[in-house]
Coordinates of C-alpha atoms and ligand atoms in Angstrom, one line a residue:
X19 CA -11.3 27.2 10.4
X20 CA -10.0 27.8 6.9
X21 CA -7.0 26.8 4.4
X22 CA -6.3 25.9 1.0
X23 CA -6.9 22.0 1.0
X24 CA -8.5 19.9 3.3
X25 CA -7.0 16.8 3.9
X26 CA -8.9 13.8 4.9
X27 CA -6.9 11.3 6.6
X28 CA -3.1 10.9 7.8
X29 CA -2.0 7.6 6.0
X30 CA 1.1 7.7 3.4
X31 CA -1.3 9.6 1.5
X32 CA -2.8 12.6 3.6
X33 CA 0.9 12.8 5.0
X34 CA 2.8 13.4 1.7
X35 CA 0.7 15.6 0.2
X36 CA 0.4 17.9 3.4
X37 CA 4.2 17.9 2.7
X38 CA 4.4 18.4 -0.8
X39 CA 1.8 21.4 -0.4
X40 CA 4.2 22.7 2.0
X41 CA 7.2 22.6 -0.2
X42 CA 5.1 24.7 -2.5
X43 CA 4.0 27.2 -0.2
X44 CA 0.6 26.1 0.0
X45 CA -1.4 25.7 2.7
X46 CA -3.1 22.2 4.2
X47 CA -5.0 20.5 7.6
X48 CA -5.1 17.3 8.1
X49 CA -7.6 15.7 9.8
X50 CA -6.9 12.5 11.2
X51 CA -9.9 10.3 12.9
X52 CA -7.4 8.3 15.1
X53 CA -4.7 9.5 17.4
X54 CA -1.5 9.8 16.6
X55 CA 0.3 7.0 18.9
X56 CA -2.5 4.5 16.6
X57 CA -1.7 5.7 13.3
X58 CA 2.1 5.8 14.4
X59 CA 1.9 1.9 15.6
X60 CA 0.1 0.5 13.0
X61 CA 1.8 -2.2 11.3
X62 CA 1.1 -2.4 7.4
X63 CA 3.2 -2.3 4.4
X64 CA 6.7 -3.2 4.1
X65 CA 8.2 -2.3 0.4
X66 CA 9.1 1.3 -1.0
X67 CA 9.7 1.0 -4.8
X68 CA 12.1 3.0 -6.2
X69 CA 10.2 5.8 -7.3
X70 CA 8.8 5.9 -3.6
X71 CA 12.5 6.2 -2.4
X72 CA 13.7 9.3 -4.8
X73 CA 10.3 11.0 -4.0
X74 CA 11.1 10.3 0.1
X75 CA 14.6 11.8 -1.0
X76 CA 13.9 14.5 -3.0
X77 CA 11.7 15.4 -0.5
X78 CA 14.0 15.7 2.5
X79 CA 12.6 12.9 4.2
X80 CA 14.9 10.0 3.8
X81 CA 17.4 10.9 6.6
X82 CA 16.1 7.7 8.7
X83 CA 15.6 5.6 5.5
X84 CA 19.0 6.0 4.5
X85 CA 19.9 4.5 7.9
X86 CA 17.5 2.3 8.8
X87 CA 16.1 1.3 5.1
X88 CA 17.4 -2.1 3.9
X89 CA 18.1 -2.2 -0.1
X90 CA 17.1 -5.2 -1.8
X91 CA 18.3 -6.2 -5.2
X92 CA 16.2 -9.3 -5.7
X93 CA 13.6 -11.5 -4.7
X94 CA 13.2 -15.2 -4.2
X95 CA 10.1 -17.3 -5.9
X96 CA 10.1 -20.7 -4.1
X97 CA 8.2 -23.8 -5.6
X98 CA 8.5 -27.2 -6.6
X99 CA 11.2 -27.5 -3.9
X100 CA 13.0 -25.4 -5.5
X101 CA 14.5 -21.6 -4.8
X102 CA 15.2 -19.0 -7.9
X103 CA 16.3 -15.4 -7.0
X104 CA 14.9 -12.6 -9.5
X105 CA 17.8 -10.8 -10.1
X106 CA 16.0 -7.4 -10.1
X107 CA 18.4 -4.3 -10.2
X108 CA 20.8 -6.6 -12.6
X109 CA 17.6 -6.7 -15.3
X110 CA 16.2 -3.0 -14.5
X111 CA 18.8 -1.4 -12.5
X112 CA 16.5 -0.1 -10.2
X113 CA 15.8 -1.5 -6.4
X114 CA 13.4 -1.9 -3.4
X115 CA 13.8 -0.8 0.0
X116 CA 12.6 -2.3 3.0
X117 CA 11.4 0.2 5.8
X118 CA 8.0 -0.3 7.6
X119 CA 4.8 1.8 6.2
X120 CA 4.7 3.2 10.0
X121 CA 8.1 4.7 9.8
X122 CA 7.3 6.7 6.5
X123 CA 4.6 7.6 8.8
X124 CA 6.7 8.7 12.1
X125 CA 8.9 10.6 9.9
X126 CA 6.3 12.4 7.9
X127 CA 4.5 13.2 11.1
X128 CA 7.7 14.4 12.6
X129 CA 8.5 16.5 9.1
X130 CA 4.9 18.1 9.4
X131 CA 5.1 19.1 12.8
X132 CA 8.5 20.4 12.8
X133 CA 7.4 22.5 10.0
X134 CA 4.3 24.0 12.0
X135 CA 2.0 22.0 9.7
X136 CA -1.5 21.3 10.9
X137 CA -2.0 17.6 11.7
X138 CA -5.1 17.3 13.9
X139 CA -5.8 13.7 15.2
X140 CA -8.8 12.1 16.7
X141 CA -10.6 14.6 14.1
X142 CA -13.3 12.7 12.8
X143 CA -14.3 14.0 9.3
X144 CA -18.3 13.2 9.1
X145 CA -19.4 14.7 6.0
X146 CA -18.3 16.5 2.8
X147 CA -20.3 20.0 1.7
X148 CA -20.3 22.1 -1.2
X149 CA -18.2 20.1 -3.2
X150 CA -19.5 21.6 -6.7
X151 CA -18.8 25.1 -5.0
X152 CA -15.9 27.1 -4.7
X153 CA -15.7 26.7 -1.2
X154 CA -16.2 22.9 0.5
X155 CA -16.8 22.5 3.7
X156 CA -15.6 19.4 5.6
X157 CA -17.4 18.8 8.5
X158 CA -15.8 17.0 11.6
X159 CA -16.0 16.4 15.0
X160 CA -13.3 17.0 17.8
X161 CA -13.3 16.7 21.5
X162 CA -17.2 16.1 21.6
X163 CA -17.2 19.5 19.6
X164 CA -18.8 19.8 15.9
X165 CA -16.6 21.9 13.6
X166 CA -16.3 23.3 10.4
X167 CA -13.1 23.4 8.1
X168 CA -13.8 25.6 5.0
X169 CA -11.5 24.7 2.1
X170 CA -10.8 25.8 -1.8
X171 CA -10.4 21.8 -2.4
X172 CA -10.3 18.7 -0.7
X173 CA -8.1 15.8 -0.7
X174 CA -10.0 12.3 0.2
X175 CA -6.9 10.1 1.3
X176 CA -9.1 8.3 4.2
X177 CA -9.0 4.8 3.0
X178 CA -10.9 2.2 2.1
X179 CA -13.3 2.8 5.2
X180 CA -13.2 6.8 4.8
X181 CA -16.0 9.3 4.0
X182 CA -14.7 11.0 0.9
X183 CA -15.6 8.4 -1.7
X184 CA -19.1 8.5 0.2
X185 CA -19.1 12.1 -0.5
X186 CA -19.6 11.6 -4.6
X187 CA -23.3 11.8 -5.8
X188 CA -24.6 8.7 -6.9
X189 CA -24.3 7.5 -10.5
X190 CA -20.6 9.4 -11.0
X191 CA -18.6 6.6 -10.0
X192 CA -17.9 3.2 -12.0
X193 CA -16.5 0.8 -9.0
X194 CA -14.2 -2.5 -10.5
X195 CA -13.9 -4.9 -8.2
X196 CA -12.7 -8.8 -7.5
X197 CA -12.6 -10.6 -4.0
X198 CA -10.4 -13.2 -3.8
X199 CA -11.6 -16.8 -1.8
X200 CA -8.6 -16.2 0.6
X201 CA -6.9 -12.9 3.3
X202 CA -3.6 -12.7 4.6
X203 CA -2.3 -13.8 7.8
X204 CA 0.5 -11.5 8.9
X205 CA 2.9 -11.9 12.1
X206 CA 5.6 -9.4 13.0
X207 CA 8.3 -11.8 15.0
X208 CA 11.2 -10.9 17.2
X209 CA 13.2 -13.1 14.8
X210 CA 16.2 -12.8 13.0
X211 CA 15.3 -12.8 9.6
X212 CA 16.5 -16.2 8.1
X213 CA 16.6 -14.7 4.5
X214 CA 18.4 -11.9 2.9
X215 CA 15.9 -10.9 0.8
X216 CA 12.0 -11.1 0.7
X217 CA 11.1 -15.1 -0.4
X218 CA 7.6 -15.8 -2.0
X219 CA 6.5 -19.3 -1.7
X220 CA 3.8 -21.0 -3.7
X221 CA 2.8 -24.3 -1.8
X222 CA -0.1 -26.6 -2.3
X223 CA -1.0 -25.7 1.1
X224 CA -1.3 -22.0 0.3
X225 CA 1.0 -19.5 -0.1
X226 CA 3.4 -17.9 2.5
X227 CA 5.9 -14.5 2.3
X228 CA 9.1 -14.4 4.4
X229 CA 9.9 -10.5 5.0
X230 CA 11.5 -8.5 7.2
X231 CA 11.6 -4.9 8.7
X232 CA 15.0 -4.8 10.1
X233 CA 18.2 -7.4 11.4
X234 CA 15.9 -8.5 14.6
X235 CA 12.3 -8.3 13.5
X236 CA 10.6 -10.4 10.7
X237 CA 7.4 -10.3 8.7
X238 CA 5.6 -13.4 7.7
X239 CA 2.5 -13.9 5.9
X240 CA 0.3 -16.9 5.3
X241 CA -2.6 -17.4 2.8
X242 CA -5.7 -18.5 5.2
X243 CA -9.2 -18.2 4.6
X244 CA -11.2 -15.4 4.0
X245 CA -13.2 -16.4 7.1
X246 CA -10.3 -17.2 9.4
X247 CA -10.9 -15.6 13.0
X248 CA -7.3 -14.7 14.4
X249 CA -8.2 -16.7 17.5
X250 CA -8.0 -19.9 15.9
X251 CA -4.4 -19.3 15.0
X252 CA -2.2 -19.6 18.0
X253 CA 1.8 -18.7 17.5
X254 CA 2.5 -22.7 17.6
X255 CA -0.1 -23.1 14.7
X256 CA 1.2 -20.4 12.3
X257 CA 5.4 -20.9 12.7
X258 CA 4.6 -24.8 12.0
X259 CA 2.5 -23.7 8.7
X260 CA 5.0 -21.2 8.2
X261 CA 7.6 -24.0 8.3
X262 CA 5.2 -26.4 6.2
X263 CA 4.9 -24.0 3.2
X264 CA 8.2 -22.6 3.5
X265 CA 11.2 -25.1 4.7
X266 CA 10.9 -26.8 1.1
X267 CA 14.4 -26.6 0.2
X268 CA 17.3 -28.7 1.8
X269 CA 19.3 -27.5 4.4
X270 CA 17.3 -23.9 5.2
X271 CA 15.0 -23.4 8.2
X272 CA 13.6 -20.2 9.5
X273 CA 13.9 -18.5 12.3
X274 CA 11.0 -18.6 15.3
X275 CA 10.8 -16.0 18.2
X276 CA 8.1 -14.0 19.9
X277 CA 4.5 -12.9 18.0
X278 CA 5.0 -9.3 18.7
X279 CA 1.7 -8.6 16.2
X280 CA -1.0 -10.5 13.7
X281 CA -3.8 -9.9 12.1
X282 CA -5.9 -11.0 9.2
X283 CA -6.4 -9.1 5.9
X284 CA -9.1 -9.4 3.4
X285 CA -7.6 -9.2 -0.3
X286 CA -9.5 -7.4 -3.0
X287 CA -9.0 -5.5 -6.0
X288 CA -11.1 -2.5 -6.2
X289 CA -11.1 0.7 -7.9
X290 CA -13.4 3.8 -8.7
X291 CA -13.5 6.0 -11.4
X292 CA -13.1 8.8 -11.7
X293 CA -10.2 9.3 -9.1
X294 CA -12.0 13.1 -8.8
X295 CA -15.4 15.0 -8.6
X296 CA -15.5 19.1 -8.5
X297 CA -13.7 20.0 -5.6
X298 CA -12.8 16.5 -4.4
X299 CA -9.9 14.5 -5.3
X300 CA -9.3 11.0 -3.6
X301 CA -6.0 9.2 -3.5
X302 CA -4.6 6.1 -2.1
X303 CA -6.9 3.4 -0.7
X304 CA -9.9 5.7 -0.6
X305 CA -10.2 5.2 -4.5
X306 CA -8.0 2.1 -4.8
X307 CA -7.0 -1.8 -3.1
X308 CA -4.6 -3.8 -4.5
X309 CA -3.8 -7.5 -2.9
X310 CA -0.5 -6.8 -1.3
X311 CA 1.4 -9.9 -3.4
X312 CA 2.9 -7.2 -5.2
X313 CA 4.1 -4.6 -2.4
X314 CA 1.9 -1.8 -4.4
X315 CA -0.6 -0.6 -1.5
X316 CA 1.5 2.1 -0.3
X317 CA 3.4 3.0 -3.2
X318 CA -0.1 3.9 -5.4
X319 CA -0.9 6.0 -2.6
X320 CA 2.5 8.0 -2.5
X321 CA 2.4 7.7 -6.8
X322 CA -1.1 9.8 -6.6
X323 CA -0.4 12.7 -4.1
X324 CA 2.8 12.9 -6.1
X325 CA 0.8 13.9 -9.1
X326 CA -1.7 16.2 -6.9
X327 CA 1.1 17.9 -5.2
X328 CA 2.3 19.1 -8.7
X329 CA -1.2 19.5 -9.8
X330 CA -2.1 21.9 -6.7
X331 CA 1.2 23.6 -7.2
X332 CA 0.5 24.6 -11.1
X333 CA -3.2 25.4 -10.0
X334 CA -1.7 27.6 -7.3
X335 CA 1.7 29.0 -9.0
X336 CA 0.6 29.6 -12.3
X337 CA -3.2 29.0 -11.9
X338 CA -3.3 26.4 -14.2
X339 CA -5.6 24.0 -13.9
X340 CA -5.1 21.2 -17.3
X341 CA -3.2 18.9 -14.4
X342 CA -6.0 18.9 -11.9
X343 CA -8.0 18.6 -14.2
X344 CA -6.3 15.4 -16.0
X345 CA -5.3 14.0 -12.3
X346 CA -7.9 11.0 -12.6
X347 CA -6.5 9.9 -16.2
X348 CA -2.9 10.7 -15.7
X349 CA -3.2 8.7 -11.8
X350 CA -4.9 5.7 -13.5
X351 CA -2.7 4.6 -16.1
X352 CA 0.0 3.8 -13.1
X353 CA -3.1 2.5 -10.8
X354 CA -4.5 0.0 -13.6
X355 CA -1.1 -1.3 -14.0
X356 CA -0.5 -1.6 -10.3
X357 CA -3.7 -3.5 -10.4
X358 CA -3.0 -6.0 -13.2
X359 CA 0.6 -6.7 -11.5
X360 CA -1.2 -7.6 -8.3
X361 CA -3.6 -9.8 -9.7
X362 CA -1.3 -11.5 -11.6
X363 CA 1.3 -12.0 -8.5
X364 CA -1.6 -13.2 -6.7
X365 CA -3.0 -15.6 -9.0
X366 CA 0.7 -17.2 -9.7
X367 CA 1.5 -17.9 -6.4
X368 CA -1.8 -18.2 -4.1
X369 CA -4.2 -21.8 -3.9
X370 CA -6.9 -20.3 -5.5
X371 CA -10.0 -22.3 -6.5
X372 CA -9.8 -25.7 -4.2
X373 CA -8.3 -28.7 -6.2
X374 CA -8.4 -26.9 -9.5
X375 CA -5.9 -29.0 -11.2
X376 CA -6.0 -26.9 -14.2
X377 CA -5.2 -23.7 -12.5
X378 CA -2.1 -25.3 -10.6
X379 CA -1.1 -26.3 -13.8
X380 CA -0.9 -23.0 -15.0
X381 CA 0.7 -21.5 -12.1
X382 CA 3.5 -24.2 -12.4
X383 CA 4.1 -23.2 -16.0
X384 CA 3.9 -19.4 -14.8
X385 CA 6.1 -19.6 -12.1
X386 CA 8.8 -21.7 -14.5
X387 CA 9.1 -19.1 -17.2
X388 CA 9.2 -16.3 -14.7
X389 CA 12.6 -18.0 -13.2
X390 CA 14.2 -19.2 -16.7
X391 CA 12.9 -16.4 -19.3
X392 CA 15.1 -13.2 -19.3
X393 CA 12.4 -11.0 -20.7
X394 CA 9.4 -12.3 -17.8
X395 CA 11.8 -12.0 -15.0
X396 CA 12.6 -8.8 -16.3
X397 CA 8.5 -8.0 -17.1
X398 CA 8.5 -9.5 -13.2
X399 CA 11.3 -7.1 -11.9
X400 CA 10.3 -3.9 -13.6
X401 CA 6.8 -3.9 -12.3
X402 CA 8.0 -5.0 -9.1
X403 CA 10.4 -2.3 -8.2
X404 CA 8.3 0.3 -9.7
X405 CA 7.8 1.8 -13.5
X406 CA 9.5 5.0 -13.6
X407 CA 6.3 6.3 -15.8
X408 CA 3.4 4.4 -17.5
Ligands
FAS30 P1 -4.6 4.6 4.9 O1 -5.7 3.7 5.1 O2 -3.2 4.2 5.3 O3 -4.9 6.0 5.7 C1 -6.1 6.5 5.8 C2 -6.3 7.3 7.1 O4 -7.5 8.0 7.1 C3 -6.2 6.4 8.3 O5 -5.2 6.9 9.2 C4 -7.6 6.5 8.9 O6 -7.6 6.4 10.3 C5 -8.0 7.9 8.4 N1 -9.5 8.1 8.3 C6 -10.4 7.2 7.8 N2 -11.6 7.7 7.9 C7 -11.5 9.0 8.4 C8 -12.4 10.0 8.8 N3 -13.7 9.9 8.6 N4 -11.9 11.2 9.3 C9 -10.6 11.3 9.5 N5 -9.7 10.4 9.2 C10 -10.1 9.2 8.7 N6 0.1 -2.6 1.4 C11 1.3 -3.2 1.0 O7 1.9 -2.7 0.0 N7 1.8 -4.3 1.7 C12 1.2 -4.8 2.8 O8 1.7 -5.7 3.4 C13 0.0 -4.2 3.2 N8 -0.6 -4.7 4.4 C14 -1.8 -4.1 4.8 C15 -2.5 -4.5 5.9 C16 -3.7 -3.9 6.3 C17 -4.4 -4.4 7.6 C18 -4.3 -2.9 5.6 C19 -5.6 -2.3 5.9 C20 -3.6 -2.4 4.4 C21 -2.4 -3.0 4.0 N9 -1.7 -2.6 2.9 C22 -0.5 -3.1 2.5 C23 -2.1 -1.5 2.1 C24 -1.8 -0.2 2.8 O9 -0.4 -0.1 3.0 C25 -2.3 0.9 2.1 O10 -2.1 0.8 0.7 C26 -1.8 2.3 2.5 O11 -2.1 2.4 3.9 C27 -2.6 3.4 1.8 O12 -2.4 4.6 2.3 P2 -3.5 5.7 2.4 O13 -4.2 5.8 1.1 O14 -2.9 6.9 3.0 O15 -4.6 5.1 3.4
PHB31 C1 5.8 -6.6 4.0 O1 7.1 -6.6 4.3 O2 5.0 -6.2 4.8 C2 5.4 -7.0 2.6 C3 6.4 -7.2 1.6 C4 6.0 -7.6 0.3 C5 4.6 -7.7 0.1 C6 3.7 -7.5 1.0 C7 4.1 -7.1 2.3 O3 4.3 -8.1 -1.2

């Protein structure tokens, strides 16, 4: 089997730059180590930034997201017993839209199909070749069957438990990492949303995130743990922590109704550089976590294929290759901001160190300027609906 780029993986990532090869006449498979109905069901992010949304649109892809996509001006930051919206499109005139990581994924699926693209799931890429030739190899196996796809390049957009990053030769990449001393518990609920827009709750129990993903279904997170098994939190056990950590201001109470999905997330921040080596060039999670506290996950991973679709397209159209060539520097000015957002969303509104008295402090002053200083909410707001470049 041959084409022009290989794509490892069929996340946000693999997906959209499958499609943006496509729009430029060029040619992509996808390999995909899970099967379609999985990666179509998987329940993960929940936030498109605005530069997400005119990308989905310019694109053709936002038919369903213009329909089913909920616009969000604002968020809430809740503390102290006390409830403060950030005003977001007022201070940057730019917005959010709500609309499930798996539907970008149905409908880039869909858009790839339709278009005779070459999606092939429960494709298990096992190992990289000839990466420092003209030629790579990816090696993978399907239906009990070892196969071969030869490539010109290839795209590692497998995640953080993928084989590209593998694939680099020791001693070329620098890794950056922090762990945090707690994961996310998330729950999707057959609940009518009790909030209009997303509400981010720092409590001295831990923090908690009321979301949504449409009128009848609701996203909730809870700060647990790193260890936390799943087991030891029955339905009755998270809605009354959920309503501990977030029923902190009079007269509001949120919404219960049936655990239709939860699981536990480790949060880290992690990135390698370079972002490329030769022939390879990784994207999304396979080169880069954030903690989710600042919705970023997904939209870093659309932000990089965006760059390689354009840098694939000059390499192709006018073989230039000054953009692939400057994809890792370009990619990780937006990625190290990203980053730095994260961290600091997460360290304002999560328990970190146990009884740290000095830290809460901190947060408490954070957290207070952020809802009565025009120029933080606004430092707040622009990095939160997305920096239109960095
Ligand atoms: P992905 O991980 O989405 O896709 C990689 C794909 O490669 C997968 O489909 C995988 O099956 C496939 N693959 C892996 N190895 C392979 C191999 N050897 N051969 C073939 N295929 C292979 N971000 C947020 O902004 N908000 C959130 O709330 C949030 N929650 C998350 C919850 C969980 C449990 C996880 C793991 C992540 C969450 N994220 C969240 C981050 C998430 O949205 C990612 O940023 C996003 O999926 C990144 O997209 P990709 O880079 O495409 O990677
Ligand atoms: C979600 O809706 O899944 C979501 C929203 C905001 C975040 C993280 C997750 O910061």
């Amino acid at each position: 089997m041959r084409t022009q780029v290989g794509i490892v993986g069929a996340g946000p990532a693999g997906l959209m730059l499958s499609h943006l090869l496509h729009l430029h006449g060029i040619e992509s498979v996808v390999l995909e180590c899970r099967s379609r109905e999985y990666v179509e069901q998987r329940v993960r992010a929940g936030v498109l930034e605005q530069g997400s949304v005119d990308l989905l649109h310019r694109t053709g892809l936002a038919d369903r997201l213009l329909r089913e996509g909920m616009r969000h001006e604002g968020i809430e930051l809740r503390f102290d017993g006390e409830s403060h919206r950030v005003p977001m499109t007022e201070l940057t005139g730019r917005a959010i839209t709500v609309y499930g990581q798996q539907e970008v994924v149905k409908d880039l699926i869909a858009a790839r199909l339709a278009a005779g693209g070459s999606v092939l799931f429960e494709a298990d890429a096992v190992r990289l070749d000839g990466l420092d030739s003209d030629s790579p190899v990816i090696h993978f196996r399907r239906d009990g069957r070892d196969e071969e796809l030869h490539c010109d390049f290839v795209a590692g957009c497998d995640g953080f438990h993928g084989v590209s990053r593998g694939a680099v030769p020791d001693g070329v990449l620098r890794t950056y990492e922090r762990t945090y001393p707690f994961a996310w518990l998330g729950v999707l609920a057959a609940a009518p949303p009790a909030v209009d827009e997303l509400v981010y709750a720092n409590h001295e129990r831990g923090f908690a995130l009321y979301s949504l993903r449409s009128p009848e279904i609701s996203r909730l997170y809870l700060q647990v743990d790193p260890d936390e098994e799943i087991a030891a939190w029955p339905d009755e056990r998270i809605w009354a922590e959920l309503r501990t950590r977030l029923e902190t201001v009079p007269g509001w109470s949120l919404n219960e109704g049936p655990v239709l999905e939860k699981s536990i997330t480790p949060m880290r921040s992690f990135v390698v550089e370079p972002m490329q080596w030769q022939r390879l060039f990784l994207a999304g999670d396979a080169v880069h976590i954030v903690p989710p506290t600042g919705a970023k996950g997904m939209n870093l991973a659309l932000a990089d294929v965006a760059l390689l679709g354009d840098a694939f397209a000059a390499w192709y159209g006018q073989q230039r290759a000054d953009l692939l060539e400057n994809y890792s520097t370009t990619a990780l000015r937006r990625v190290w901001r990203a980053q730095h957002f994260s961290w600091w969303m997460t360290s304002m509104l999560h328990r970190l160190e146990k009884d740290d008295p000095y830290e809460t402090k901190l947060q408490a002053a954070t957290l207070r300027y952020a809802v009565s200083s025009p120029a933080y909410a606004t430092s707040l707001a622009e990095n939160y609906v997305g920096l239109p470049e960095v």
